[in-house]
Coordinates of C-alpha atoms in Angstrom, one line a residue:
Chain A
X28 CA 47.5 234.5 -79.2
X29 CA 50.7 235.2 -80.9
X30 CA 52.4 238.6 -81.3
X31 CA 52.9 240.2 -84.7
X32 CA 56.1 240.4 -86.4
X33 CA 55.8 244.2 -87.9
X34 CA 57.6 244.7 -91.1
X35 CA 57.5 248.2 -90.7
X36 CA 59.3 248.2 -87.5
X37 CA 62.2 246.2 -89.1
X38 CA 62.1 248.2 -92.0
X39 CA 62.3 251.7 -90.1
X40 CA 65.0 250.1 -88.1
X41 CA 67.2 249.2 -91.6
X42 CA 66.3 252.4 -92.8
X43 CA 67.8 254.3 -90.2
X44 CA 71.1 252.0 -90.2
X45 CA 71.4 252.2 -93.9
X46 CA 70.7 256.1 -93.9
X47 CA 73.5 256.6 -91.7
X48 CA 75.8 254.4 -93.8
X49 CA 74.6 256.5 -96.8
X50 CA 75.7 259.6 -95.1
X51 CA 79.1 258.5 -94.3
X52 CA 79.5 257.7 -97.9
X53 CA 78.4 260.9 -98.9
X54 CA 80.7 262.7 -96.4
X55 CA 83.5 261.0 -98.2
X56 CA 82.4 262.4 -101.5
X57 CA 80.5 259.1 -102.7
X58 CA 76.9 259.4 -103.6
X59 CA 75.1 255.8 -103.4
X60 CA 72.9 255.2 -106.4
X61 CA 70.3 252.5 -107.4
X62 CA 69.4 252.5 -111.0
X63 CA 66.1 250.7 -112.0
X64 CA 65.9 249.0 -115.3
X65 CA 62.3 248.8 -116.3
X66 CA 61.0 247.4 -119.5
X67 CA 57.7 248.8 -120.4
X68 CA 55.3 250.1 -117.7
X69 CA 53.6 247.4 -116.0
X70 CA 51.5 248.4 -113.1
X71 CA 52.9 246.3 -110.5
X72 CA 56.3 247.1 -111.4
X73 CA 55.5 250.8 -111.4
X74 CA 54.0 250.2 -107.8
X75 CA 57.1 248.5 -106.7
X76 CA 59.1 251.2 -108.3
X77 CA 57.1 254.2 -106.6
X78 CA 58.0 252.3 -102.8
X79 CA 61.3 251.7 -103.9
X80 CA 62.2 255.1 -105.0
X81 CA 60.7 256.6 -101.9
X82 CA 62.7 254.3 -99.6
X83 CA 65.7 255.2 -101.3
X84 CA 65.3 258.9 -100.8
X85 CA 64.6 258.1 -97.2
X86 CA 67.8 256.5 -97.1
X87 CA 69.6 259.4 -99.0
X88 CA 70.3 256.9 -101.7
X89 CA 70.3 258.6 -105.2
X90 CA 68.2 256.9 -108.0
X91 CA 67.8 256.7 -111.6
X92 CA 65.2 254.9 -113.7
X93 CA 65.7 253.8 -117.1
X94 CA 62.7 252.7 -118.8
X95 CA 63.1 250.8 -122.1
X96 CA 60.7 250.5 -124.6
X97 CA 58.3 247.3 -124.3
X98 CA 59.3 245.8 -127.5
X99 CA 63.2 246.3 -127.2
X100 CA 65.1 243.5 -128.7
X101 CA 67.9 241.3 -127.0
X102 CA 70.6 243.3 -128.5
X103 CA 69.4 246.7 -127.9
X104 CA 68.5 245.5 -124.2
X105 CA 71.9 244.1 -123.4
X106 CA 73.5 247.2 -124.8
X107 CA 71.3 249.2 -122.4
X108 CA 72.1 247.1 -119.4
X109 CA 76.1 247.2 -120.1
X110 CA 75.8 250.9 -120.3
X111 CA 74.3 250.8 -116.7
X112 CA 76.9 248.2 -115.8
X113 CA 79.5 250.6 -117.1
X114 CA 78.2 253.6 -115.4
X115 CA 80.5 254.5 -112.5
X116 CA 77.6 256.8 -110.7
X117 CA 75.5 253.5 -110.4
X118 CA 76.5 251.2 -107.4
X119 CA 73.3 248.8 -107.7
X120 CA 70.9 247.7 -110.3
X121 CA 67.6 246.5 -109.9
X122 CA 66.0 245.0 -113.2
X123 CA 62.3 244.1 -113.1
X124 CA 61.4 240.6 -114.1
X125 CA 59.5 238.6 -115.6
X126 CA 61.0 240.1 -118.8
X127 CA 58.9 240.5 -121.9
X128 CA 59.2 237.1 -123.9
X129 CA 61.7 238.4 -126.7
X130 CA 64.3 239.0 -124.0
X131 CA 66.0 235.8 -122.9
X132 CA 66.5 236.1 -119.2
X133 CA 69.0 233.0 -119.6
X134 CA 71.6 235.2 -121.3
X135 CA 70.9 238.5 -119.5
X136 CA 71.7 237.0 -116.2
X137 CA 75.0 236.6 -117.1
X138 CA 75.3 240.2 -118.4
X139 CA 74.6 242.2 -115.5
X140 CA 77.5 243.0 -113.1
X141 CA 77.4 240.6 -110.5
X142 CA 79.0 243.7 -107.8
X143 CA 76.0 245.7 -109.0
X144 CA 73.4 242.7 -109.0
X145 CA 71.7 243.9 -105.8
X146 CA 68.6 241.6 -106.0
X147 CA 70.7 238.3 -107.1
X148 CA 69.9 237.8 -110.9
X149 CA 73.5 236.6 -111.6
X150 CA 74.6 233.1 -111.2
X151 CA 77.6 234.5 -109.4
X152 CA 75.4 235.9 -106.8
X153 CA 73.2 232.6 -106.6
X154 CA 76.4 230.4 -106.3
X155 CA 77.2 232.7 -103.4
X156 CA 73.8 232.0 -101.7
X157 CA 74.5 228.5 -102.0
X158 CA 78.0 228.7 -100.6
X159 CA 77.0 230.8 -97.8
X160 CA 79.5 233.2 -99.1
X161 CA 78.0 236.6 -97.8
X162 CA 80.2 238.8 -100.3
X163 CA 77.4 238.8 -102.6
X164 CA 73.8 239.4 -102.8
X165 CA 71.2 237.4 -101.9
X166 CA 67.6 238.1 -103.2
X167 CA 66.0 240.8 -101.4
X168 CA 62.7 238.8 -100.3
X169 CA 64.4 236.1 -98.4
X170 CA 66.9 238.6 -97.0
X171 CA 63.9 240.4 -95.7
X172 CA 62.8 237.1 -93.9
X173 CA 66.3 237.1 -92.0
X174 CA 66.1 240.6 -91.0
X175 CA 62.7 240.2 -89.6
X176 CA 63.8 237.0 -87.5
X177 CA 67.0 238.9 -86.8
X178 CA 65.6 242.3 -85.7
X179 CA 63.1 240.0 -83.4
X180 CA 65.8 238.2 -82.0
X181 CA 64.8 234.8 -83.0
X182 CA 67.4 232.1 -82.1
X183 CA 67.9 229.8 -85.1
X184 CA 70.8 227.8 -84.0
X185 CA 69.4 224.4 -84.2
X186 CA 66.2 225.5 -84.7
X187 CA 63.8 223.2 -86.4
X188 CA 62.8 225.3 -89.3
X189 CA 60.6 224.4 -92.3
X190 CA 60.2 226.2 -95.6
X191 CA 57.4 225.7 -97.7
X192 CA 57.9 226.2 -101.3
X193 CA 61.4 225.7 -103.3
X194 CA 61.4 228.6 -105.9
X195 CA 64.5 230.5 -106.6
X196 CA 62.9 233.7 -105.6
X197 CA 62.0 232.4 -102.0
X198 CA 62.0 229.0 -101.1
X199 CA 65.8 227.8 -102.3
X200 CA 67.5 230.9 -101.2
X201 CA 65.9 231.1 -97.5
X202 CA 66.7 227.7 -97.0
X203 CA 70.4 228.4 -97.6
X204 CA 70.2 231.4 -95.5
X205 CA 68.6 229.6 -92.5
X206 CA 71.3 226.8 -92.9
X207 CA 73.9 229.7 -92.7
X208 CA 72.6 230.6 -89.2
X209 CA 72.9 227.1 -88.3
X210 CA 69.3 225.8 -88.1
X211 CA 68.0 222.7 -89.2
X212 CA 66.3 223.2 -92.5
X213 CA 63.3 221.1 -94.1
X214 CA 62.1 222.1 -97.8
X215 CA 58.6 220.8 -98.5
X216 CA 56.3 221.6 -101.6
X217 CA 53.3 220.9 -103.4
X218 CA 54.5 217.3 -104.0
X219 CA 55.2 216.7 -100.2
X220 CA 53.3 214.0 -98.5
X221 CA 51.0 214.7 -95.8
X222 CA 52.2 218.4 -95.8
X223 CA 50.6 219.5 -92.8
X224 CA 52.5 217.0 -90.5
X225 CA 55.7 218.1 -91.9
X226 CA 54.9 221.8 -91.6
X227 CA 53.5 221.4 -87.9
X228 CA 57.1 220.0 -86.6
X229 CA 58.1 223.5 -87.2
X230 CA 59.8 226.0 -84.7
X231 CA 59.9 228.5 -87.5
X232 CA 57.8 228.1 -90.5
X233 CA 58.6 230.3 -93.7
X234 CA 55.7 230.0 -96.3
X235 CA 56.4 231.1 -99.9
X236 CA 54.1 228.8 -101.9
X237 CA 52.0 231.3 -103.9
X238 CA 48.4 230.0 -102.6
X239 CA 46.0 232.6 -100.7
X240 CA 45.7 231.5 -97.3
X241 CA 46.6 227.8 -97.9
X242 CA 48.2 227.4 -94.7
X243 CA 45.5 226.9 -92.0
X244 CA 46.0 226.4 -88.2
X245 CA 46.5 222.4 -88.6
X246 CA 49.8 223.5 -90.1
X247 CA 51.2 225.3 -87.5
X248 CA 52.6 224.1 -84.0
X249 CA 51.7 225.7 -81.1
X250 CA 53.7 228.5 -80.4
X251 CA 55.7 228.2 -83.6
X252 CA 57.0 231.4 -85.4
X253 CA 55.3 232.0 -89.0
X254 CA 56.8 234.2 -91.8
X255 CA 54.5 234.5 -94.6
X256 CA 56.2 235.5 -97.9
X257 CA 53.1 235.2 -100.0
X258 CA 51.1 238.0 -101.6
X259 CA 47.8 237.0 -103.0
X260 CA 44.7 238.7 -103.7
X261 CA 41.6 237.0 -101.8
X262 CA 37.8 236.4 -102.8
X263 CA 37.0 239.8 -101.5
X264 CA 39.7 241.6 -103.4
X265 CA 41.9 242.2 -100.5
X266 CA 45.7 241.4 -100.0
X267 CA 46.8 238.6 -98.0
X268 CA 49.2 235.9 -97.5
X269 CA 49.6 232.3 -98.1
X270 CA 48.7 231.7 -94.4
X271 CA 45.3 232.0 -92.9
X272 CA 46.4 234.8 -90.5
X273 CA 43.3 234.7 -88.4
X274 CA 43.3 231.4 -87.5
X275 CA 47.1 231.0 -87.4
X276 CA 47.5 233.9 -85.1
X277 CA 45.8 231.5 -82.3
X278 CA 48.4 229.0 -82.5
X279 CA 51.6 230.7 -83.3
X280 CA 54.0 232.8 -80.9
X281 CA 55.0 235.4 -83.6
X282 CA 53.5 235.6 -86.9
X283 CA 53.9 238.1 -89.9
X284 CA 51.0 239.8 -91.2
X285 CA 50.1 240.4 -95.0
X286 CA 50.3 243.2 -95.9
X287 CA 52.7 244.7 -93.3
X288 CA 54.9 241.7 -93.1
X289 CA 58.0 240.8 -95.0
X290 CA 56.9 242.8 -97.8
X291 CA 57.8 246.0 -96.1
X292 CA 60.9 245.1 -95.3
X293 CA 62.3 244.4 -99.0
X294 CA 62.9 248.0 -100.3
X295 CA 64.9 248.3 -97.0
X296 CA 66.9 245.4 -97.8
X297 CA 67.2 246.8 -101.3
X298 CA 68.9 250.3 -99.6
X299 CA 71.0 248.1 -97.4
X300 CA 72.3 246.1 -100.5
X301 CA 72.8 249.4 -102.6
X302 CA 75.1 250.3 -99.9
X303 CA 77.1 247.3 -99.6
X304 CA 77.6 247.4 -103.3
X305 CA 78.7 251.2 -103.1
X306 CA 81.3 250.2 -100.3
X307 CA 82.5 247.0 -102.5
X308 CA 83.0 249.8 -105.4
X309 CA 84.6 252.6 -103.7
Chain B
X12 CA 68.4 192.7 -92.7
X13 CA 69.0 195.1 -95.7
X14 CA 70.3 194.4 -99.1
X15 CA 73.4 196.1 -100.6
X16 CA 73.2 199.1 -102.6
X17 CA 76.2 197.8 -105.0
X18 CA 78.1 200.6 -106.4
X19 CA 80.1 198.5 -108.6
X20 CA 77.0 197.3 -110.7
X21 CA 75.5 200.9 -110.6
X22 CA 79.1 201.9 -112.3
X23 CA 79.2 199.0 -114.9
X24 CA 76.0 200.0 -115.8
X25 CA 76.8 203.7 -116.4
X26 CA 79.9 202.6 -118.2
X27 CA 78.1 200.4 -120.4
X28 CA 75.8 203.4 -121.4
X29 CA 78.7 206.0 -121.6
X30 CA 81.0 203.7 -123.8
X31 CA 78.1 203.2 -126.2
X32 CA 77.6 207.1 -126.3
X33 CA 81.7 207.6 -126.9
X34 CA 81.7 205.1 -129.4
X35 CA 78.7 206.8 -131.3
X36 CA 80.6 210.3 -131.2
X37 CA 83.8 208.5 -132.3
X38 CA 81.8 207.2 -135.2
X39 CA 81.0 210.7 -136.1
X40 CA 84.6 211.6 -135.9
X41 CA 84.7 213.1 -132.5
X42 CA 86.7 211.7 -129.6
X43 CA 85.7 212.6 -126.4
X44 CA 88.4 213.7 -124.3
X45 CA 88.9 214.5 -120.4
X46 CA 91.9 216.5 -119.3
X47 CA 92.8 216.4 -115.6
X48 CA 95.0 219.3 -114.0
X49 CA 96.9 218.2 -111.0
X50 CA 99.2 220.5 -109.2
X51 CA 102.2 218.4 -107.6
X52 CA 101.7 214.8 -107.0
X53 CA 99.6 214.3 -103.7
X54 CA 99.2 210.5 -103.0
X55 CA 95.6 210.6 -102.9
X56 CA 95.1 212.7 -106.1
X57 CA 97.4 210.0 -107.8
X58 CA 95.0 207.6 -106.4
X59 CA 91.9 208.8 -107.6
X60 CA 93.6 209.7 -110.9
X61 CA 94.5 206.1 -111.6
X62 CA 91.1 205.4 -111.1
X63 CA 89.7 208.0 -113.0
X64 CA 92.2 207.4 -116.1
X65 CA 91.1 203.3 -116.1
X66 CA 87.4 204.4 -116.0
X67 CA 87.7 206.7 -119.1
X68 CA 89.8 204.1 -121.1
X69 CA 86.8 201.6 -120.1
X70 CA 84.6 204.0 -121.6
X71 CA 86.6 204.9 -124.7
X72 CA 87.3 208.4 -123.4
X73 CA 90.6 209.9 -124.3
X74 CA 92.5 211.3 -121.5
X75 CA 95.5 213.9 -120.9
X76 CA 97.0 214.6 -117.5
X77 CA 98.7 218.0 -117.0
X78 CA 100.8 218.2 -114.0
X79 CA 101.6 221.3 -112.8
X80 CA 104.7 222.2 -110.6
X81 CA 103.4 222.0 -106.9
X82 CA 105.0 225.6 -106.5
X83 CA 103.3 227.3 -109.5
X84 CA 102.2 230.8 -108.9
X85 CA 98.6 232.1 -109.7
X86 CA 99.2 233.9 -112.9
X87 CA 101.0 230.8 -114.5
X88 CA 98.4 228.6 -113.0
X89 CA 95.5 230.7 -114.4
X90 CA 97.5 230.5 -117.7
X91 CA 97.7 226.8 -118.2
X92 CA 94.0 226.4 -117.2
X93 CA 93.0 228.9 -120.1
X94 CA 95.2 226.8 -122.3
X95 CA 93.0 223.9 -121.5
X96 CA 89.9 225.8 -121.6
X97 CA 90.8 226.8 -125.5
X98 CA 92.0 223.3 -126.0
X99 CA 89.2 222.0 -128.7
X100 CA 90.4 218.3 -128.2
X101 CA 89.5 218.7 -124.3
X102 CA 85.7 218.4 -123.7
X103 CA 86.1 218.2 -120.0
X104 CA 88.4 219.3 -117.3
X105 CA 88.9 217.7 -113.7
X106 CA 91.2 219.8 -111.5
X107 CA 92.1 218.5 -108.4
X108 CA 91.2 220.3 -104.7
X109 CA 92.1 221.6 -102.8
X110 CA 94.9 223.4 -104.5
X111 CA 98.3 224.4 -102.8
X112 CA 97.9 227.6 -100.9
X113 CA 99.5 230.0 -103.2
X114 CA 96.4 229.4 -105.8
X115 CA 93.2 231.3 -105.0
X116 CA 90.4 228.8 -105.7
X117 CA 88.1 231.8 -105.3
X118 CA 89.5 233.6 -108.3
X119 CA 90.4 230.2 -110.4
X120 CA 86.9 229.1 -110.0
X121 CA 85.7 231.8 -112.1
X122 CA 88.3 230.8 -114.9
X123 CA 87.6 227.5 -115.7
X124 CA 85.1 227.2 -118.7
X125 CA 81.7 226.4 -117.6
X126 CA 80.7 223.8 -120.3
X127 CA 83.9 221.8 -119.6
X128 CA 83.8 222.1 -115.6
X129 CA 82.6 218.3 -115.4
X130 CA 83.1 218.5 -111.6
X131 CA 81.2 221.6 -110.6
X132 CA 83.8 224.4 -109.8
X133 CA 82.4 227.1 -111.8
X134 CA 79.8 229.1 -110.0
X135 CA 77.9 228.9 -113.3
X136 CA 77.5 225.2 -112.4
X137 CA 76.7 225.9 -109.0
X138 CA 73.9 227.9 -109.8
X139 CA 72.7 225.8 -112.1
X140 CA 72.5 222.8 -109.5
X141 CA 70.4 225.5 -107.4
X142 CA 68.3 226.3 -109.8
X143 CA 67.7 222.9 -110.7
X144 CA 69.0 223.5 -114.5
X145 CA 70.1 220.0 -116.0
X146 CA 72.4 221.8 -118.6
X147 CA 74.9 222.1 -116.2
X148 CA 77.4 219.7 -114.3
X149 CA 76.5 218.9 -110.7
X150 CA 79.5 217.5 -108.7
X151 CA 80.3 213.9 -109.3
X152 CA 79.7 212.8 -105.8
X153 CA 76.0 213.9 -105.3
X154 CA 75.3 212.8 -108.8
X155 CA 76.7 209.4 -108.1
X156 CA 74.0 209.2 -104.8
X157 CA 71.4 210.0 -107.6
X158 CA 72.6 207.6 -110.0
X159 CA 72.6 204.7 -107.3
X160 CA 69.1 205.6 -106.1
X161 CA 68.0 205.8 -109.9
X162 CA 69.5 202.2 -110.6
X163 CA 67.6 200.8 -107.5
X164 CA 64.4 202.1 -108.7
X165 CA 64.1 204.3 -105.3
X166 CA 61.1 206.4 -105.9
X167 CA 61.8 210.0 -104.4
X168 CA 58.4 211.6 -105.5
X169 CA 57.4 212.9 -102.1
X170 CA 59.9 210.9 -100.2
X171 CA 60.9 212.0 -96.8
X172 CA 64.6 212.7 -97.2
X173 CA 67.2 213.5 -94.7
X174 CA 70.7 214.7 -95.8
X175 CA 73.1 214.7 -92.9
X176 CA 75.9 217.2 -93.7
X177 CA 75.8 220.7 -95.3
X178 CA 79.0 220.9 -97.4
X179 CA 79.3 222.3 -101.0
X180 CA 80.7 218.8 -102.3
X181 CA 77.8 216.7 -100.9
X182 CA 75.2 217.9 -98.8
X183 CA 73.9 221.3 -100.3
X184 CA 74.3 219.9 -103.8
X185 CA 72.4 216.4 -103.1
X186 CA 69.7 218.3 -101.2
X187 CA 69.1 220.2 -104.4
X188 CA 69.1 217.1 -106.7
X189 CA 66.8 215.2 -104.6
X190 CA 64.4 218.4 -104.6
X191 CA 64.5 218.4 -108.1
X192 CA 63.0 214.9 -108.2
X193 CA 60.4 215.9 -105.8
X194 CA 61.3 214.7 -102.5
X195 CA 60.7 216.5 -99.6
X196 CA 64.4 217.5 -98.0
X197 CA 65.7 218.1 -94.4
X198 CA 69.2 219.3 -94.3
X199 CA 70.7 218.4 -90.9
X200 CA 74.3 218.9 -89.4
X201 CA 76.6 218.8 -86.3
X202 CA 74.6 221.7 -84.8
X203 CA 71.1 220.0 -85.3
X204 CA 69.6 219.4 -81.9
X205 CA 68.5 215.7 -81.2
X206 CA 70.1 214.7 -84.5
X207 CA 69.0 210.9 -84.6
X208 CA 65.5 212.0 -83.9
X209 CA 65.7 214.0 -87.2
X210 CA 67.7 211.2 -89.2
X211 CA 65.4 208.5 -88.0
X212 CA 62.6 210.4 -89.7
X213 CA 64.1 209.7 -93.3
X214 CA 62.8 207.0 -95.8
X215 CA 65.9 207.9 -97.6
X216 CA 69.0 209.2 -95.7
X217 CA 72.3 210.5 -97.1
X218 CA 75.2 210.9 -95.0
X219 CA 78.3 213.1 -95.8
X220 CA 79.4 214.7 -92.6
X221 CA 82.9 213.2 -92.4
X222 CA 82.8 211.2 -89.2
X223 CA 83.7 207.7 -89.3
X224 CA 80.8 205.4 -88.2
X225 CA 79.1 208.0 -86.6
X226 CA 75.5 207.0 -87.8
X227 CA 74.5 204.2 -85.6
X228 CA 71.2 202.2 -85.7
X229 CA 69.4 204.6 -83.7
X230 CA 69.8 207.2 -86.6
X231 CA 68.2 204.7 -88.9
X232 CA 64.4 204.3 -89.4
X233 CA 63.4 200.8 -89.7
X234 CA 63.5 199.9 -93.4
X235 CA 64.8 203.1 -94.4
X236 CA 67.4 203.6 -97.4
X237 CA 70.8 204.5 -96.1
X238 CA 73.2 206.1 -98.7
X239 CA 76.7 206.6 -97.2
X240 CA 79.0 209.2 -98.7
X241 CA 81.7 209.4 -96.2
X242 CA 85.1 208.0 -96.8
X243 CA 87.2 207.5 -93.4
X244 CA 89.6 205.2 -92.0
X245 CA 88.8 203.5 -88.8
X246 CA 90.9 202.4 -85.8
X247 CA 92.1 199.6 -87.6
X248 CA 93.5 201.5 -90.4
X249 CA 90.6 200.0 -92.7
X250 CA 88.4 202.3 -95.0
X251 CA 84.7 203.0 -93.3
X252 CA 82.0 205.4 -94.1
X253 CA 79.8 207.8 -91.8
X254 CA 77.6 205.1 -91.3
X255 CA 78.3 202.1 -89.1
X256 CA 77.5 199.5 -91.7
X257 CA 77.1 196.5 -89.6
X258 CA 75.0 197.8 -87.1
X259 CA 72.6 199.9 -89.7
X260 CA 72.1 197.0 -92.2
X261 CA 70.0 195.2 -89.5
X262 CA 67.4 198.1 -89.8
X263 CA 67.8 199.4 -93.7
X264 CA 66.1 198.2 -96.4
X265 CA 68.8 199.1 -98.8
X266 CA 72.3 200.6 -97.7
X267 CA 75.5 201.3 -99.4
X268 CA 78.6 199.8 -98.4
X269 CA 82.2 201.7 -97.9
X270 CA 84.3 200.6 -99.7
X271 CA 81.9 199.6 -102.8
X272 CA 79.1 202.1 -102.6
X273 CA 78.7 205.5 -104.0
X274 CA 82.8 206.0 -104.2
X275 CA 82.7 203.2 -107.0
X276 CA 79.9 205.5 -108.9
X277 CA 81.8 208.5 -109.1
X278 CA 84.5 207.8 -112.0
X279 CA 81.6 206.6 -113.9
X280 CA 79.5 209.8 -113.4
X281 CA 82.7 211.8 -114.5
X282 CA 82.7 209.7 -117.8
X283 CA 79.1 210.3 -118.3
X284 CA 79.9 214.2 -117.9
X285 CA 82.9 214.4 -120.1
X286 CA 80.1 212.7 -122.7
X287 CA 77.8 215.4 -121.7
X288 CA 80.3 218.1 -122.2
X289 CA 81.6 216.8 -125.7
X290 CA 77.9 216.6 -126.8
X291 CA 77.3 220.3 -125.9
X292 CA 80.4 221.4 -127.6
X293 CA 80.2 219.5 -130.8

């Protein structure tokens, strides 16, 4: 039976480190600040926002929330975003997505200032992730996967890692980050033939495919490390991951739960990115 | 014994298609044009340039070569590049790399106009490759791999593909392009443990690792398709790939030679990209 990779412990460790950095910056007269840009008041955005604000407070990072009307047009939105870009007191910008339909993310992603883009919306940061250039910002969730593996001293050099899912928020960027640690990386997905035979070769399996409890024990090698990025609601209305935790913990050596796994680490990564952005800008 | 994937045939087919498109544009009064920006007169640049100019001529694409002094400084280089960006008669720009040391590619890559950047220097195009957004330009060499596989009707859906090498000119972009065709993709490299056991699982093996004849028959599965992107000089001073062709053709079902494989296709891809750029701009 495997051990749990506890996201709360990883988050607490990152928080401590980040708060110390924030205090150093404050001692030098710089107040690190995250500005959240939110269009409308979607309940899931509000829920994430509460968590993020609390985390920033815990890390001594200042915050501001810019709530924009749900029916804002493209021109006004871009004007508002540029104001945040130009605001010298703001070091990091988090923009909730998806945006309402009248706003074109394909245009907006070029507007956000890359040096403040702490969750990797800008193509400049996407390209840096692919290039393995650490001067940019990878998205918070794949970075949280890496921080979790790092905290638990998982040696990725030459490891056979398998990423299930190829999205731009999880699968592709986490693959690039794993490559950067010298892992061998296989990217598989819904079109992969004989999926469980591919995933069950993994020393480290990262799952972000968006299907509740899809990964059952036959997908997992005995002794594997399993990182579950999925967040779904099961048939009883309870949160669950893409991995069937109860089954897979029997085979895995280490496994993240949902909730309490990678999801607990993302706001700490966000805080760390704000500090990094603040240092780049000051 | 395998069949040869003949790059010259692929190139000729692309050339025919591209020349027809160029003629249609010309009929509408638009002359598609590639401008090559070359700093100094490196023999390997000159050799590639001759091939590229000949190919463009064959495709009825106009060309211009802007040769800049080898000791040009960053400011003057950027000024010259911006002139080409702004030149309305130029639709595609090819910039030879690596640049001399006094020029900072990390700055210059943000200057080239993304819509004219036919060999994927700009981060905008790098990000599009990662996103699977086909409105941009992938680098010519990985695109040549894909065109070769397409010409020979290789079905990539669900195929087990392995990419050996993780460079930004071959390995990473070709992995993203293979994913875009719904292949399962494994990226392995010099740090991969037991490399031949990984590569010998591949239905399609793409090799771009820069080591002469490194891939011997034990790296290849019986009946695999092998695409060799390497260009090296062997102990007798002859061109060779990263694959030991004489050994591997015995096991492969289809295999590219070097020379005469993927390398023969790249200038045709370049021509195709110039036409695409021209259409985007007109």
